[in-house]
PDB file of C-alpha atoms in Angstrom:
ATOM      1  CA  MET A   1     -20.421  -5.133  30.539  1.00 46.00           C
ATOM      2  CA  ASP A   2     -17.622  -6.648  28.506  1.00 63.00           C
ATOM      3  CA  SER A   3     -14.173  -6.829  30.009  1.00 84.00           C
ATOM      4  CA  LYS A   4     -11.398  -4.429  29.132  1.00 84.00           C
ATOM      5  CA  ALA A   5      -9.278  -7.404  28.013  1.00 87.00           C
ATOM      6  CA  ALA A   6     -11.866  -8.339  25.376  1.00 89.00           C
ATOM      7  CA  TYR A   7     -11.887  -4.789  24.011  1.00 90.00           C
ATOM      8  CA  LEU A   8      -8.096  -4.689  23.984  1.00 91.00           C
ATOM      9  CA  LYS A   9      -7.967  -8.008  22.106  1.00 93.00           C
ATOM     10  CA  GLU A  10     -10.415  -6.689  19.514  1.00 93.00           C
ATOM     11  CA  ILE A  11      -8.516  -3.418  19.047  1.00 94.00           C
ATOM     12  CA  GLU A  12      -5.177  -5.286  18.807  1.00 93.00           C
ATOM     13  CA  ASP A  13      -6.628  -7.513  16.080  1.00 95.00           C
ATOM     14  CA  ALA A  14      -7.780  -4.422  14.173  1.00 95.00           C
ATOM     15  CA  GLU A  15      -4.364  -2.817  14.604  1.00 95.00           C
ATOM     16  CA  SER A  16      -2.639  -5.946  13.334  1.00 95.00           C
ATOM     17  CA  TYR A  17      -4.901  -6.072  10.277  1.00 96.00           C
ATOM     18  CA  ALA A  18      -4.331  -2.377   9.554  1.00 97.00           C
ATOM     19  CA  ARG A  19      -0.556  -2.861   9.880  1.00 96.00           C
ATOM     20  CA  ILE A  20      -0.671  -5.800   7.451  1.00 97.00           C
ATOM     21  CA  LEU A  21      -2.585  -3.677   4.957  1.00 97.00           C
ATOM     22  CA  ALA A  22      -0.234  -0.709   5.403  1.00 97.00           C
ATOM     23  CA  LYS A  23       2.811  -2.875   4.789  1.00 96.00           C
ATOM     24  CA  GLY A  24       1.126  -4.603   1.852  1.00 97.00           C
ATOM     25  CA  TYR A  25       0.381  -1.247   0.246  1.00 98.00           C
ATOM     26  CA  SER A  26       3.955  -0.128   0.862  1.00 97.00           C
ATOM     27  CA  HIS A  27       5.408  -3.216  -0.838  1.00 97.00           C
ATOM     28  CA  THR A  28       3.012  -2.855  -3.757  1.00 98.00           C
ATOM     29  CA  ALA A  29       3.764   0.865  -4.188  1.00 98.00           C
ATOM     30  CA  ILE A  30       7.495   0.185  -4.237  1.00 98.00           C
ATOM     31  CA  THR A  31       7.047  -2.595  -6.791  1.00 98.00           C
ATOM     32  CA  TRP A  32       4.907  -0.446  -9.096  1.00 98.00           C
ATOM     33  CA  GLY A  33       7.486   2.339  -8.796  1.00 97.00           C
ATOM     34  CA  LYS A  34      10.198  -0.080  -9.899  1.00 98.00           C
ATOM     35  CA  VAL A  35       8.043  -1.286 -12.800  1.00 97.00           C
ATOM     36  CA  ASN A  36       7.544   2.322 -13.884  1.00 97.00           C
ATOM     37  CA  LEU A  37      11.286   2.985 -13.889  1.00 97.00           C
ATOM     38  CA  SER A  38      12.255  -0.306 -15.477  1.00 97.00           C
ATOM     39  CA  ILE A  39       9.931   0.285 -18.427  1.00 97.00           C
ATOM     40  CA  GLY A  40      10.129   4.084 -18.617  1.00 96.00           C
ATOM     41  CA  ILE A  41      13.913   4.515 -18.605  1.00 96.00           C
ATOM     42  CA  PRO A  42      14.630   1.936 -21.348  1.00 96.00           C
ATOM     43  CA  ASN A  43      11.720   3.344 -23.356  1.00 95.00           C
ATOM     44  CA  THR A  44      13.193   6.839 -23.217  1.00 95.00           C
ATOM     45  CA  ILE A  45      16.674   5.631 -24.171  1.00 95.00           C
ATOM     46  CA  ILE A  46      15.414   3.425 -27.016  1.00 94.00           C
ATOM     47  CA  ALA A  47      13.225   6.220 -28.391  1.00 93.00           C
ATOM     48  CA  ALA A  48      16.197   8.623 -28.364  1.00 93.00           C
ATOM     49  CA  ILE A  49      18.454   6.119 -30.123  1.00 91.00           C
ATOM     50  CA  ALA A  50      15.711   5.376 -32.671  1.00 90.00           C
ATOM     51  CA  GLY A  51      15.388   9.091 -33.401  1.00 88.00           C
ATOM     52  CA  ALA A  52      19.122   9.501 -33.799  1.00 87.00           C
ATOM     53  CA  SER A  53      19.310   6.406 -36.032  1.00 85.00           C
ATOM     54  CA  ALA A  54      16.550   7.747 -38.267  1.00 82.00           C
ATOM     55  CA  LEU A  55      18.605  10.884 -38.895  1.00 81.00           C
ATOM     56  CA  SER A  56      21.861   9.021 -39.497  1.00 81.00           C
ATOM     57  CA  ASN A  57      23.309   8.063 -42.863  1.00 79.00           C
ATOM     58  CA  PHE A  58      25.111   4.824 -42.032  1.00 79.00           C
ATOM     59  CA  SER A  59      24.130   1.516 -43.595  1.00 81.00           C
ATOM     60  CA  TYR A  60      21.054  -0.165 -42.102  1.00 81.00           C
ATOM     61  CA  SER A  61      20.208   3.002 -40.134  1.00 80.00           C
ATOM     62  CA  ASN A  62      16.608   2.826 -41.310  1.00 84.00           C
ATOM     63  CA  ILE A  63      16.293  -0.829 -40.197  1.00 87.00           C
ATOM     64  CA  ILE A  64      17.763  -0.009 -36.793  1.00 88.00           C
ATOM     65  CA  ALA A  65      15.568   3.070 -36.451  1.00 89.00           C
ATOM     66  CA  GLY A  66      12.462   1.093 -37.441  1.00 90.00           C
ATOM     67  CA  SER A  67      13.235  -1.786 -35.073  1.00 92.00           C
ATOM     68  CA  LEU A  68      13.941   0.527 -32.144  1.00 93.00           C
ATOM     69  CA  SER A  69      10.789   2.520 -32.900  1.00 93.00           C
ATOM     70  CA  ILE A  70       8.718  -0.661 -32.696  1.00 95.00           C
ATOM     71  CA  ILE A  71      10.307  -1.560 -29.350  1.00 95.00           C
ATOM     72  CA  ALA A  72       9.712   1.980 -28.052  1.00 95.00           C
ATOM     73  CA  SER A  73       6.079   1.783 -29.185  1.00 95.00           C
ATOM     74  CA  VAL A  74       5.578  -1.517 -27.354  1.00 96.00           C
ATOM     75  CA  LEU A  75       7.127  -0.113 -24.171  1.00 96.00           C
ATOM     76  CA  SER A  76       5.000   3.047 -24.447  1.00 95.00           C
ATOM     77  CA  GLY A  77       1.923   0.871 -24.858  1.00 96.00           C
ATOM     78  CA  LEU A  78       2.872  -1.085 -21.740  1.00 95.00           C
ATOM     79  CA  LEU A  79       3.333   2.124 -19.762  1.00 96.00           C
ATOM     80  CA  THR A  80      -0.053   3.362 -20.906  1.00 95.00           C
ATOM     81  CA  PHE A  81      -1.849   0.067 -20.256  1.00 96.00           C
ATOM     82  CA  LEU A  82      -0.250  -0.777 -16.905  1.00 96.00           C
ATOM     83  CA  ASN A  83      -0.061   2.833 -15.704  1.00 97.00           C
ATOM     84  CA  PRO A  84       2.505   1.911 -13.027  1.00 97.00           C
ATOM     85  CA  SER A  85       3.058   5.506 -11.929  1.00 97.00           C
ATOM     86  CA  ASP A  86      -0.589   6.012 -10.930  1.00 97.00           C
ATOM     87  CA  ARG A  87      -0.744   2.561  -9.346  1.00 97.00           C
ATOM     88  CA  ALA A  88       2.338   3.307  -7.267  1.00 98.00           C
ATOM     89  CA  LYS A  89       0.817   6.619  -6.212  1.00 98.00           C
ATOM     90  CA  SER A  90      -2.545   5.116  -5.196  1.00 98.00           C
ATOM     91  CA  HIS A  91      -0.889   2.318  -3.215  1.00 98.00           C
ATOM     92  CA  MET A  92       1.406   4.803  -1.481  1.00 98.00           C
ATOM     93  CA  GLN A  93      -1.594   6.940  -0.584  1.00 98.00           C
ATOM     94  CA  ALA A  94      -3.341   3.868   0.878  1.00 98.00           C
ATOM     95  CA  PHE A  95      -0.156   3.037   2.817  1.00 97.00           C
ATOM     96  CA  THR A  96      -0.143   6.538   4.318  1.00 97.00           C
ATOM     97  CA  GLU A  97      -3.830   6.335   5.265  1.00 97.00           C
ATOM     98  CA  PHE A  98      -3.470   2.916   6.892  1.00 97.00           C
ATOM     99  CA  GLN A  99      -0.343   4.004   8.737  1.00 96.00           C
ATOM    100  CA  ARG A 100      -2.267   6.995  10.109  1.00 97.00           C
ATOM    101  CA  LEU A 101      -5.107   4.665  11.107  1.00 97.00           C
ATOM    102  CA  CYS A 102      -2.635   2.403  12.944  1.00 96.00           C
ATOM    103  CA  GLN A 103      -1.475   5.401  14.971  1.00 96.00           C
ATOM    104  CA  GLN A 104      -5.073   6.288  15.851  1.00 96.00           C
ATOM    105  CA  ILE A 105      -5.795   2.697  16.874  1.00 96.00           C
ATOM    106  CA  ASN A 106      -2.664   2.641  19.003  1.00 94.00           C
ATOM    107  CA  LEU A 107      -3.763   5.821  20.803  1.00 95.00           C
ATOM    108  CA  LEU A 108      -7.176   4.285  21.444  1.00 94.00           C
ATOM    109  CA  LYS A 109      -5.501   1.153  22.760  1.00 93.00           C
ATOM    110  CA  MET A 110      -3.582   3.279  25.267  1.00 92.00           C
ATOM    111  CA  ASP A 111      -6.797   5.065  26.274  1.00 92.00           C
ATOM    112  CA  ILE A 112      -8.541   1.727  26.857  1.00 90.00           C
ATOM    113  CA  SER A 113      -5.574   0.423  28.853  1.00 89.00           C
ATOM    114  CA  ASN A 114      -5.697   3.523  31.077  1.00 89.00           C
ATOM    115  CA  GLU A 115      -9.407   3.135  31.861  1.00 85.00           C
ATOM    116  CA  PRO A 116      -9.762   2.794  35.630  1.00 84.00           C
ATOM    117  CA  SER A 117     -12.598   0.270  35.525  1.00 79.00           C
ATOM    118  CA  GLU A 118     -12.707  -3.278  34.185  1.00 78.00           C
ATOM    119  CA  GLY A 119     -14.937  -2.212  31.265  1.00 77.00           C
ATOM    120  CA  ILE A 120     -14.639   0.800  29.008  1.00 85.00           C
ATOM    121  CA  SER A 121     -16.647   4.001  28.795  1.00 87.00           C
ATOM    122  CA  LYS A 122     -19.343   4.639  26.196  1.00 89.00           C
ATOM    123  CA  GLU A 123     -17.121   7.344  24.734  1.00 92.00           C
ATOM    124  CA  LEU A 124     -14.227   4.922  24.163  1.00 90.00           C
ATOM    125  CA  ARG A 125     -16.604   2.297  22.793  1.00 91.00           C
ATOM    126  CA  GLN A 126     -17.887   4.871  20.293  1.00 93.00           C
ATOM    127  CA  LYS A 127     -14.319   5.819  19.306  1.00 94.00           C
ATOM    128  CA  MET A 128     -13.601   2.143  18.801  1.00 94.00           C
ATOM    129  CA  GLU A 129     -16.661   1.662  16.597  1.00 95.00           C
ATOM    130  CA  ASP A 130     -15.740   4.780  14.602  1.00 96.00           C
ATOM    131  CA  LEU A 131     -12.201   3.497  14.000  1.00 95.00           C
ATOM    132  CA  PHE A 132     -13.517   0.093  12.928  1.00 96.00           C
ATOM    133  CA  GLU A 133     -15.871   1.816  10.501  1.00 97.00           C
ATOM    134  CA  LYS A 134     -12.965   3.914   9.207  1.00 97.00           C
ATOM    135  CA  LEU A 135     -10.882   0.745   8.749  1.00 97.00           C
ATOM    136  CA  HIS A 136     -13.588  -0.938   6.680  1.00 96.00           C
ATOM    137  CA  ASN A 137     -14.373   2.184   4.630  1.00 97.00           C
ATOM    138  CA  LEU A 138     -10.699   2.763   3.918  1.00 97.00           C
ATOM    139  CA  ARG A 139     -10.278  -0.867   2.886  1.00 96.00           C
ATOM    140  CA  SER A 140     -13.224  -0.600   0.483  1.00 96.00           C
ATOM    141  CA  ALA A 141     -11.919   2.613  -1.071  1.00 97.00           C
ATOM    142  CA  SER A 142      -8.331   1.411  -1.494  1.00 97.00           C
ATOM    143  CA  PRO A 143      -6.833  -0.543  -4.398  1.00 97.00           C
ATOM    144  CA  MET A 144      -6.330  -4.277  -4.110  1.00 96.00           C
ATOM    145  CA  ILE A 145      -3.162  -5.709  -2.613  1.00 96.00           C
ATOM    146  CA  PRO A 146      -1.619  -8.593  -4.568  1.00 97.00           C
ATOM    147  CA  GLY A 147      -1.487 -11.889  -2.699  1.00 97.00           C
ATOM    148  CA  TRP A 148       2.312 -11.941  -2.610  1.00 97.00           C
ATOM    149  CA  ALA A 149       2.426  -8.493  -0.959  1.00 97.00           C
ATOM    150  CA  TYR A 150      -0.205  -9.465   1.622  1.00 97.00           C
ATOM    151  CA  LYS A 151       1.714 -12.637   2.532  1.00 97.00           C
ATOM    152  CA  ILE A 152       4.993 -10.745   2.957  1.00 96.00           C
ATOM    153  CA  ALA A 153       3.274  -8.035   5.008  1.00 97.00           C
ATOM    154  CA  LYS A 154       1.521 -10.577   7.233  1.00 96.00           C
ATOM    155  CA  SER A 155       4.802 -12.364   7.860  1.00 95.00           C
ATOM    156  CA  GLU A 156       6.504  -9.073   8.753  1.00 95.00           C
ATOM    157  CA  VAL A 157       3.719  -8.109  11.168  1.00 95.00           C
ATOM    158  CA  GLU A 158       3.843 -11.552  12.790  1.00 93.00           C
ATOM    159  CA  GLN A 159       7.618 -11.169  13.191  1.00 93.00           C
ATOM    160  CA  ASN A 160       7.059  -7.601  14.494  1.00 84.00           C
ATOM    161  CA  ILE A 161       9.215  -6.042  11.778  1.00 78.00           C
ATOM    162  CA  LYS A 162       8.734  -2.268  11.821  1.00 70.00           C
ATOM    163  CA  TYR A 163       8.234  -0.051   8.760  1.00 62.00           C
TER     164      TYR A 163
END
């Protein structure tokens, strides 16, 4: 029978990995949200000014309206292509799922620590296997985390920085 310490080490490693992923998804969701706002707000303003310029009768109004319309079209194309709103949403959803998984792992860790014997029961071993399976399935179903976000998240977990 394996020792309780070995099981605790394995579950702590899984918890650490899940925390890194949760934080990585959080950073990525925030970044995509900022991208959405930084393209969407100027696009809306430029489109409104272009519309007003098209209806104006001052000199060069048609040149200004045309130029602003082109800029608004480019920004609209970027919003459509990048789809930052949906990306932010999917990363935030992954963050929430991984955060929930971290809580479940933490509860299992407490259960293992409270086991009276040196090993762990079959029931706890099964819970552990189920959580590991959930971790891997969730990872497969979630969007990718950019390298920069993973590095920041890993550093924060290593420094024990909370959410």
